[in-house]
C-alpha positions as a Markdown table, in Angstrom:
| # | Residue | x | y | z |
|---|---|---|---|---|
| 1 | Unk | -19.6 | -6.8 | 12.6 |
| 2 | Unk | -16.8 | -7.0 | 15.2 |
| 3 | Unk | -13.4 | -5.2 | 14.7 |
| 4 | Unk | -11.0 | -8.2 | 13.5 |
| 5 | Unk | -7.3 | -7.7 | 15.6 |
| 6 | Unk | -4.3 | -7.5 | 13.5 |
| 7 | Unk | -4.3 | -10.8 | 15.4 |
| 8 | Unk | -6.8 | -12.2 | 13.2 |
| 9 | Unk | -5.5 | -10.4 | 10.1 |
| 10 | Unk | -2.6 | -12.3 | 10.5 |
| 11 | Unk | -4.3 | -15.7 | 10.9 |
| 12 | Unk | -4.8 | -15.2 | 6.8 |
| 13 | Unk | -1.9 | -16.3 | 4.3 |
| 14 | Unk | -2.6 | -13.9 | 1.5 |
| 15 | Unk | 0.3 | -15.2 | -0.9 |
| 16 | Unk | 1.9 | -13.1 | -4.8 |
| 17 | Unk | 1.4 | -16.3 | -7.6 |
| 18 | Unk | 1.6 | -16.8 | -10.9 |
| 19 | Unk | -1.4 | -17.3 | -13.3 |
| 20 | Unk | 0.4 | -20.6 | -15.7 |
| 21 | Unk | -3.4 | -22.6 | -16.8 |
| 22 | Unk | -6.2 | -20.9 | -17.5 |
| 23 | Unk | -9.6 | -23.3 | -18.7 |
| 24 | Unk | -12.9 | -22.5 | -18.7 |
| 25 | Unk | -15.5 | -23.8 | -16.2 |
| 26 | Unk | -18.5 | -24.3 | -18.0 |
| 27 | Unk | -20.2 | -26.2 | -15.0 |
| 28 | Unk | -20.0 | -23.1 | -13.1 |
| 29 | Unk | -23.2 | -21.5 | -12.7 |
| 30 | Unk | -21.8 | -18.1 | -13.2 |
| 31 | Unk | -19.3 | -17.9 | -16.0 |
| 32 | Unk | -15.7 | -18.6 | -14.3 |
| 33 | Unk | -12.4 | -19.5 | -15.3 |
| 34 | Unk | -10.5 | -22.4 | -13.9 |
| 35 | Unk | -6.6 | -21.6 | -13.0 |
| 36 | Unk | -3.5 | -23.0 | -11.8 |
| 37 | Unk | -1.5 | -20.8 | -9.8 |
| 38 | Unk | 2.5 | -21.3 | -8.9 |
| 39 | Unk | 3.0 | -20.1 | -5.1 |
| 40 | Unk | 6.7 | -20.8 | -5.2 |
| 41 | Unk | 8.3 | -23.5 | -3.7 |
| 42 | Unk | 7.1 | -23.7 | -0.3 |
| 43 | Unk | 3.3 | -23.4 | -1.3 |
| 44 | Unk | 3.5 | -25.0 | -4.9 |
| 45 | Unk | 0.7 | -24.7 | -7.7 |
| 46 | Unk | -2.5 | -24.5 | -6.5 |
| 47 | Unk | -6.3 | -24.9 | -8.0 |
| 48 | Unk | -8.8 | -21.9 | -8.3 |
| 49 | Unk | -11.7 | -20.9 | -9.8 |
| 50 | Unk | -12.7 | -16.9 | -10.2 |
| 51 | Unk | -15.5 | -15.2 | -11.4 |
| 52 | Unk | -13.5 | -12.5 | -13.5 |
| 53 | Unk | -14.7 | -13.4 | -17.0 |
| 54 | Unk | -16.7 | -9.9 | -17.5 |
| 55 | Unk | -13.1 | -8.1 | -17.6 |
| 56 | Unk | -10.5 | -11.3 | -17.9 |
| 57 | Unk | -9.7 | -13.5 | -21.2 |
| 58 | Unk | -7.9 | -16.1 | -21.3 |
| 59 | Unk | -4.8 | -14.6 | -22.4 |
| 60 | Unk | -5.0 | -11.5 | -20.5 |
| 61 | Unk | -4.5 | -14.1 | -17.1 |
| 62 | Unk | -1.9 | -16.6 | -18.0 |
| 63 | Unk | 1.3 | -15.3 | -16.5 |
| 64 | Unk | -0.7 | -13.1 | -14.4 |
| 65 | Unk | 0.9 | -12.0 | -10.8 |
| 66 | Unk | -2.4 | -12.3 | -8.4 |
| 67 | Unk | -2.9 | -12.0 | -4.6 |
| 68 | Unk | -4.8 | -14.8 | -3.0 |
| 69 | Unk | -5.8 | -16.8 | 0.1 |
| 70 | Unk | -3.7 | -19.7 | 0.2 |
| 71 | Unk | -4.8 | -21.4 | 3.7 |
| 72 | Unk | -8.7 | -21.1 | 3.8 |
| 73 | Unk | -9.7 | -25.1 | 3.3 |
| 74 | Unk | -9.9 | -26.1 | 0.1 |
| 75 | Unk | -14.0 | -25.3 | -1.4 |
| 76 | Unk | -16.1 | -27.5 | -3.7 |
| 77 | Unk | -17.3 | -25.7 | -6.6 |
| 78 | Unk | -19.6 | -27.7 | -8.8 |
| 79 | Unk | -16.9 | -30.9 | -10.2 |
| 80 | Unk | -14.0 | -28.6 | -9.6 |
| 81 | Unk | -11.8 | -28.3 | -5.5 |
| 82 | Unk | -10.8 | -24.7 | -5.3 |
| 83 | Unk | -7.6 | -24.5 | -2.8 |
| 84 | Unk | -7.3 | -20.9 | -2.8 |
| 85 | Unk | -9.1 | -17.8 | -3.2 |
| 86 | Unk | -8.0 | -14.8 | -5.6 |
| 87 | Unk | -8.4 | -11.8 | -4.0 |
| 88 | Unk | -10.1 | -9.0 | -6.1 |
| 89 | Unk | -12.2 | -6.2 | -5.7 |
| 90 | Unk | -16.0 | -5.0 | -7.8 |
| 91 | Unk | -16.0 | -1.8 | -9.7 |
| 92 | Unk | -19.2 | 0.4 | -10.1 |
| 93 | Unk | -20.8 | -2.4 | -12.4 |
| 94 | Unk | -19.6 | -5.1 | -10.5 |
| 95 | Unk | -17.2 | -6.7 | -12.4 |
| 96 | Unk | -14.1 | -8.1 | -10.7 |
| 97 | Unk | -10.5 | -6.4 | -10.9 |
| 98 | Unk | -7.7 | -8.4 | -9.6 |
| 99 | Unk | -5.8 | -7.3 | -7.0 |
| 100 | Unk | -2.5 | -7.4 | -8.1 |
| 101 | Unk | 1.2 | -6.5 | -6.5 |
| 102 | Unk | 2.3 | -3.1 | -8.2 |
| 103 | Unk | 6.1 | -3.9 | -8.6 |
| 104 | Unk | 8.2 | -7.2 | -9.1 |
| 105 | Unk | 7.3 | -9.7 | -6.5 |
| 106 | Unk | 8.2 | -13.6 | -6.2 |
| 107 | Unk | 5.9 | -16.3 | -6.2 |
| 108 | Unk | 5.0 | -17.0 | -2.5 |
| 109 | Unk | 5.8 | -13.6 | -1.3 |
| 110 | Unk | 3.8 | -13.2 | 1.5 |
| 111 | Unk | 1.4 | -10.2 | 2.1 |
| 112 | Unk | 2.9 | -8.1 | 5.3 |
């Protein structure tokens, strides 16, 4: 894999929202949850679906502060448009943690 320049880094609009639906996604071949996500005013609420259920319930998400991808295209997922992508990272099973800012941070705050 080639080095990426901070050049490229930059290219990505990794964005602090706010977790206000949560659904499940039964169509989703692997278990998922279906959010809405408020980005502020400037990026509004946006659509996602993660793969988190293994540590994630529904309550534990809604008014959840998450980092995610807010200028990738938007991505068909079964029935359901995905137009951004929660970041998150596996632990030694696999499972995915959210990555989350650590301190108070408005919606749309851009990662720097």
């Amino acid at each position: 894999m080639e080095n990426p320049t901070i050049a490229d880094f930059m290219k990505l609009d990794i964005r602090c929202g706010t977790i206000v639906t949560v659904e499940s996604f039964p169509e989703a071949r692997k278990p998922a949850w279906k959010m809405r996500i408020d980005f502020g005013p400037e990026i509004g609420v946006k659509k996602s679906s993660a793969q988190i259920t293994d540590l994630y319930a529904e309550s534990d998400l809604l008014n959840k502060k998450i980092m995610a991808v807010v200028n990738f295209p938007p991505r068909q997922i079964g029935p359901f448009v995905s137009e951004v992508l929660v970041l998150g990272f596996p632990d030694a099973d696999g499972a995915i943690v959210l990555g989350i800012p650590d301190g108070v941070v408005p919606n749309g705050a851009r990662l720097v």
